Amino acid sequence: HEENWKINHGPLRSIMMAELYAIMKSMMWLAMHSPLLEEKDAVILTDSKSGIEVLRNLTPGQQSSLTNTIRNLAITLFENDITITLQWVPSHVGVDGNEQADRIAK
């Protein structure tokens, strides 16, 4: 499924936080639509290696409210039999969805 969002990431402090916010929004969409989904395996594409690394290395007590929300969404999706894979894609090399996201972001 394809859906586009555009946010002003000013209050998010960094590009990585904006990337994490986009991951969170994708997971929220999955959680909201999970009863309607035939396919229970979801892949979220991101060009943020640092965002993936932050999520991979979450430790209790060191989470921001954003990463905590992402963690809770992951648990909720898991409990609803939705499997999520975060897949890194290179930026600015012609990956269609990533190029589209870059255009929307500008």
Coordinates of N, CA and C in Angstrom, one line a residue:
H1 N 0.8 -1.2 0.0 CA 0.0 0.0 0.0 C 0.9 1.2 0.0
E2 N 0.5 2.3 -0.7 CA 1.2 3.5 -0.7 C 0.5 4.6 -0.2
E3 N 1.1 5.4 0.8 CA 0.5 6.6 1.3 C 1.6 7.5 1.6
N4 N 1.4 8.8 1.3 CA 2.4 9.8 1.5 C 2.0 10.8 2.6
W5 N 3.1 11.1 3.4 CA 2.9 12.2 4.4 C 4.0 13.2 4.3
K6 N 3.8 14.4 4.6 CA 4.8 15.4 4.6 C 4.7 16.1 6.0
I7 N 5.8 16.2 6.7 CA 5.8 16.9 8.0 C 6.9 18.0 8.0
N8 N 6.7 19.0 8.8 CA 7.8 19.9 9.1 C 8.6 19.4 10.2
H9 N 9.8 19.0 10.0 CA 10.6 18.3 11.0 C 11.3 19.3 12.0
G10 N 10.9 20.6 11.9 CA 11.6 21.6 12.8 C 11.6 21.2 14.2
P11 N 10.5 20.8 14.8 CA 10.5 20.5 16.2 C 11.1 19.1 16.5
L12 N 11.4 18.3 15.5 CA 12.0 17.0 15.7 C 13.5 17.0 15.9
R13 N 14.1 18.2 15.7 CA 15.5 18.5 16.0 C 16.5 17.9 15.1
S14 N 16.2 16.9 14.3 CA 17.2 16.3 13.4 C 16.6 15.5 12.3
I15 N 17.3 15.3 11.3 CA 16.9 14.5 10.2 C 16.6 13.1 10.7
M16 N 17.5 12.5 11.5 CA 17.2 11.2 12.0 C 15.9 11.1 12.8
M17 N 15.6 12.1 13.6 CA 14.3 12.1 14.3 C 13.1 12.1 13.3
A18 N 13.3 12.9 12.2 CA 12.3 12.9 11.2 C 12.1 11.5 10.6
E19 N 13.2 10.9 10.3 CA 13.2 9.5 9.8 C 12.5 8.5 10.8
L20 N 12.8 8.6 12.0 CA 12.2 7.8 13.0 C 10.7 8.1 13.1
Y21 N 10.3 9.4 13.0 CA 8.9 9.8 13.0 C 8.2 9.1 11.8
A22 N 8.8 9.1 10.6 CA 8.2 8.5 9.4 C 8.1 7.0 9.7
I23 N 9.0 6.3 10.3 CA 8.9 4.9 10.6 C 7.7 4.7 11.6
M24 N 7.6 5.6 12.6 CA 6.5 5.5 13.5 C 5.2 5.6 12.8
K25 N 5.1 6.6 11.9 CA 3.8 6.8 11.2 C 3.5 5.6 10.3
S26 N 4.4 5.0 9.7 CA 4.2 3.7 9.0 C 3.7 2.6 9.9
M27 N 4.3 2.5 11.0 CA 3.8 1.5 12.0 C 2.4 1.8 12.5
M28 N 2.1 3.1 12.7 CA 0.8 3.4 13.1 C -0.3 3.1 12.1
W29 N 0.1 3.3 10.8 CA -0.8 2.9 9.7 C -1.0 1.4 9.7
L30 N 0.0 0.7 9.9 CA -0.1 -0.8 10.0 C -1.0 -1.2 11.1
A31 N -0.8 -0.6 12.3 CA -1.6 -1.0 13.5 C -3.1 -0.6 13.2
M32 N -3.3 0.5 12.6 CA -4.7 0.9 12.4 C -5.4 0.0 11.4
H33 N -4.7 -0.4 10.4 CA -5.2 -1.2 9.3 C -5.0 -2.7 9.4
S34 N -4.4 -3.2 10.5 CA -4.0 -4.6 10.6 C -5.2 -5.6 10.4
P35 N -6.4 -5.2 10.9 CA -7.5 -6.2 10.8 C -7.9 -6.4 9.3
L36 N -7.5 -5.4 8.5 CA -7.9 -5.4 7.1 C -6.8 -6.0 6.2
L37 N -5.7 -6.2 6.7 CA -4.5 -6.6 5.9 C -4.6 -8.1 5.6
E38 N -4.5 -8.5 4.4 CA -4.3 -9.9 4.0 C -2.9 -10.4 4.3
E39 N -1.9 -9.6 3.9 CA -0.5 -9.9 4.0 C -0.1 -9.4 5.4
K40 N 0.5 -10.3 6.2 CA 0.9 -10.0 7.5 C 2.4 -9.7 7.7
D41 N 3.1 -9.6 6.6 CA 4.5 -9.3 6.6 C 4.7 -7.9 6.0
A42 N 5.2 -7.0 6.7 CA 5.4 -5.6 6.2 C 6.9 -5.2 6.2
V43 N 7.3 -4.5 5.1 CA 8.6 -4.0 5.0 C 8.5 -2.5 5.0
I44 N 9.2 -1.9 5.9 CA 9.3 -0.4 5.9 C 10.7 0.0 5.4
L45 N 10.7 0.7 4.3 CA 12.0 1.1 3.6 C 12.4 2.5 4.2
T46 N 13.7 2.6 4.5 CA 14.3 3.8 5.0 C 15.7 3.9 4.5
D47 N 16.1 5.2 4.2 CA 17.5 5.4 3.9 C 18.3 5.8 5.1
S48 N 17.8 5.7 6.3 CA 18.4 6.1 7.5 C 19.1 4.9 8.2
K49 N 20.3 4.7 8.0 CA 21.1 3.7 8.7 C 21.1 4.0 10.2
S50 N 21.3 5.3 10.5 CA 21.4 5.6 11.9 C 20.0 5.4 12.6
G51 N 18.9 5.6 11.9 CA 17.6 5.3 12.5 C 17.4 3.9 12.8
I52 N 17.8 3.0 11.9 CA 17.7 1.6 12.1 C 18.6 1.2 13.2
E53 N 19.8 1.7 13.3 CA 20.8 1.4 14.4 C 20.2 1.8 15.7
V54 N 19.6 3.0 15.8 CA 19.0 3.4 17.1 C 18.0 2.4 17.5
L55 N 17.1 2.0 16.6 CA 16.0 1.1 17.0 C 16.6 -0.3 17.3
R56 N 17.6 -0.7 16.6 CA 18.2 -2.0 16.9 C 18.8 -2.1 18.3
N57 N 19.3 -1.0 18.8 CA 20.1 -0.9 20.0 C 19.3 -0.3 21.2
L58 N 18.0 -0.3 21.1 CA 17.2 0.3 22.2 C 17.5 -0.4 23.5
T59 N 17.7 0.4 24.6 CA 17.9 -0.1 25.9 C 16.9 0.5 26.9
P60 N 16.4 -0.2 27.8 CA 15.5 0.4 28.8 C 16.1 1.6 29.5
G61 N 15.3 2.7 29.6 CA 15.8 3.9 30.3 C 16.5 4.9 29.4
Q62 N 16.9 4.4 28.2 CA 17.6 5.4 27.3 C 16.7 5.7 26.1
Q63 N 15.5 5.5 26.2 CA 14.6 5.7 25.1 C 14.0 7.1 25.1
S64 N 13.8 7.7 23.9 CA 13.1 8.9 23.9 C 11.6 8.5 23.8
S65 N 10.7 9.5 23.9 CA 9.3 9.2 23.8 C 9.0 8.6 22.4
L66 N 9.7 9.1 21.4 CA 9.5 8.6 20.0 C 9.9 7.2 19.9
T67 N 11.1 6.8 20.3 CA 11.6 5.5 20.2 C 10.7 4.5 21.1
N68 N 10.3 5.0 22.2 CA 9.4 4.2 23.1 C 8.1 4.0 22.4
T69 N 7.5 4.9 21.7 CA 6.3 4.7 20.9 C 6.5 3.7 19.8
I70 N 7.6 3.8 19.1 CA 8.0 2.8 18.1 C 8.1 1.4 18.7
R71 N 8.7 1.3 19.8 CA 8.8 0.0 20.5 C 7.5 -0.6 20.9
N72 N 6.6 0.3 21.4 CA 5.3 -0.2 21.8 C 4.4 -0.6 20.6
L73 N 4.6 0.2 19.5 CA 3.9 -0.2 18.3 C 4.4 -1.5 17.7
A74 N 5.7 -1.8 17.8 CA 6.2 -3.0 17.4 C 5.7 -4.2 18.2
I75 N 5.5 -4.0 19.5 CA 4.9 -5.0 20.3 C 3.5 -5.3 19.9
T76 N 2.7 -4.2 19.8 CA 1.3 -4.3 19.4 C 1.2 -5.0 18.0
L77 N 2.0 -4.7 17.1 CA 1.9 -5.3 15.8 C 2.3 -6.8 15.9
F78 N 3.3 -7.1 16.7 CA 3.7 -8.5 16.9 C 2.6 -9.3 17.5
E79 N 1.9 -8.7 18.5 CA 0.8 -9.4 19.1 C -0.4 -9.6 18.1
N80 N -0.4 -8.8 17.1 CA -1.5 -9.0 16.0 C -1.0 -9.7 14.8
D81 N 0.2 -10.5 15.0 CA 0.8 -11.3 14.0 C 1.2 -10.6 12.8
I82 N 1.6 -9.3 12.9 CA 2.2 -8.5 11.9 C 3.7 -8.5 12.1
T83 N 4.4 -9.0 11.1 CA 5.9 -9.0 11.1 C 6.4 -7.8 10.4
I84 N 7.3 -7.0 11.0 CA 7.9 -5.8 10.4 C 9.3 -6.0 10.1
T85 N 9.8 -5.7 8.9 CA 11.2 -5.6 8.6 C 11.5 -4.2 8.2
L86 N 12.5 -3.6 8.9 CA 13.1 -2.3 8.5 C 14.2 -2.6 7.5
Q87 N 14.0 -2.1 6.3 CA 15.0 -2.4 5.2 C 15.7 -1.1 4.8
W88 N 17.0 -1.1 4.9 CA 17.7 0.1 4.5 C 17.8 0.1 3.0
V89 N 17.6 1.3 2.4 CA 17.8 1.5 0.9 C 18.7 2.7 0.8
P90 N 19.6 2.6 -0.2 CA 20.5 3.7 -0.4 C 19.7 5.0 -0.9
S91 N 20.2 6.1 -0.6 CA 19.6 7.3 -1.0 C 20.2 7.8 -2.3
H92 N 19.5 8.5 -3.1 CA 19.9 9.2 -4.3 C 20.6 8.3 -5.3
V93 N 20.1 7.1 -5.4 CA 20.6 6.2 -6.5 C 19.4 5.6 -7.3
G94 N 18.3 6.3 -7.3 CA 17.2 5.9 -8.2 C 16.2 4.9 -7.6
V95 N 16.3 4.6 -6.3 CA 15.3 3.7 -5.7 C 13.9 4.5 -5.8
D96 N 12.9 4.0 -6.5 CA 11.7 4.7 -6.8 C 11.1 5.3 -5.6
G97 N 10.7 4.5 -4.6 CA 10.0 5.0 -3.4 C 10.8 6.0 -2.6
N98 N 12.2 5.8 -2.6 CA 13.0 6.8 -1.9 C 13.1 8.1 -2.6
E99 N 13.2 8.0 -3.9 CA 13.3 9.2 -4.7 C 12.0 10.0 -4.6
Q100 N 10.8 9.3 -4.5 CA 9.6 10.0 -4.3 C 9.5 10.6 -3.0
A101 N 10.0 10.0 -1.9 CA 10.0 10.5 -0.6 C 10.9 11.8 -0.6
D102 N 12.0 11.8 -1.3 CA 12.9 12.9 -1.3 C 12.2 14.1 -2.0
R103 N 11.4 13.8 -3.1 CA 10.7 14.9 -3.7 C 9.6 15.5 -2.8
I104 N 8.9 14.6 -2.1 CA 7.9 15.1 -1.2 C 8.5 16.0 -0.1
A105 N 9.7 15.6 0.4 CA 10.3 16.2 1.5 C 10.8 17.7 1.2
K106 N 11.0 17.9 -0.1 CA 11.5 19.2 -0.5 C 10.4 20.3 -0.7

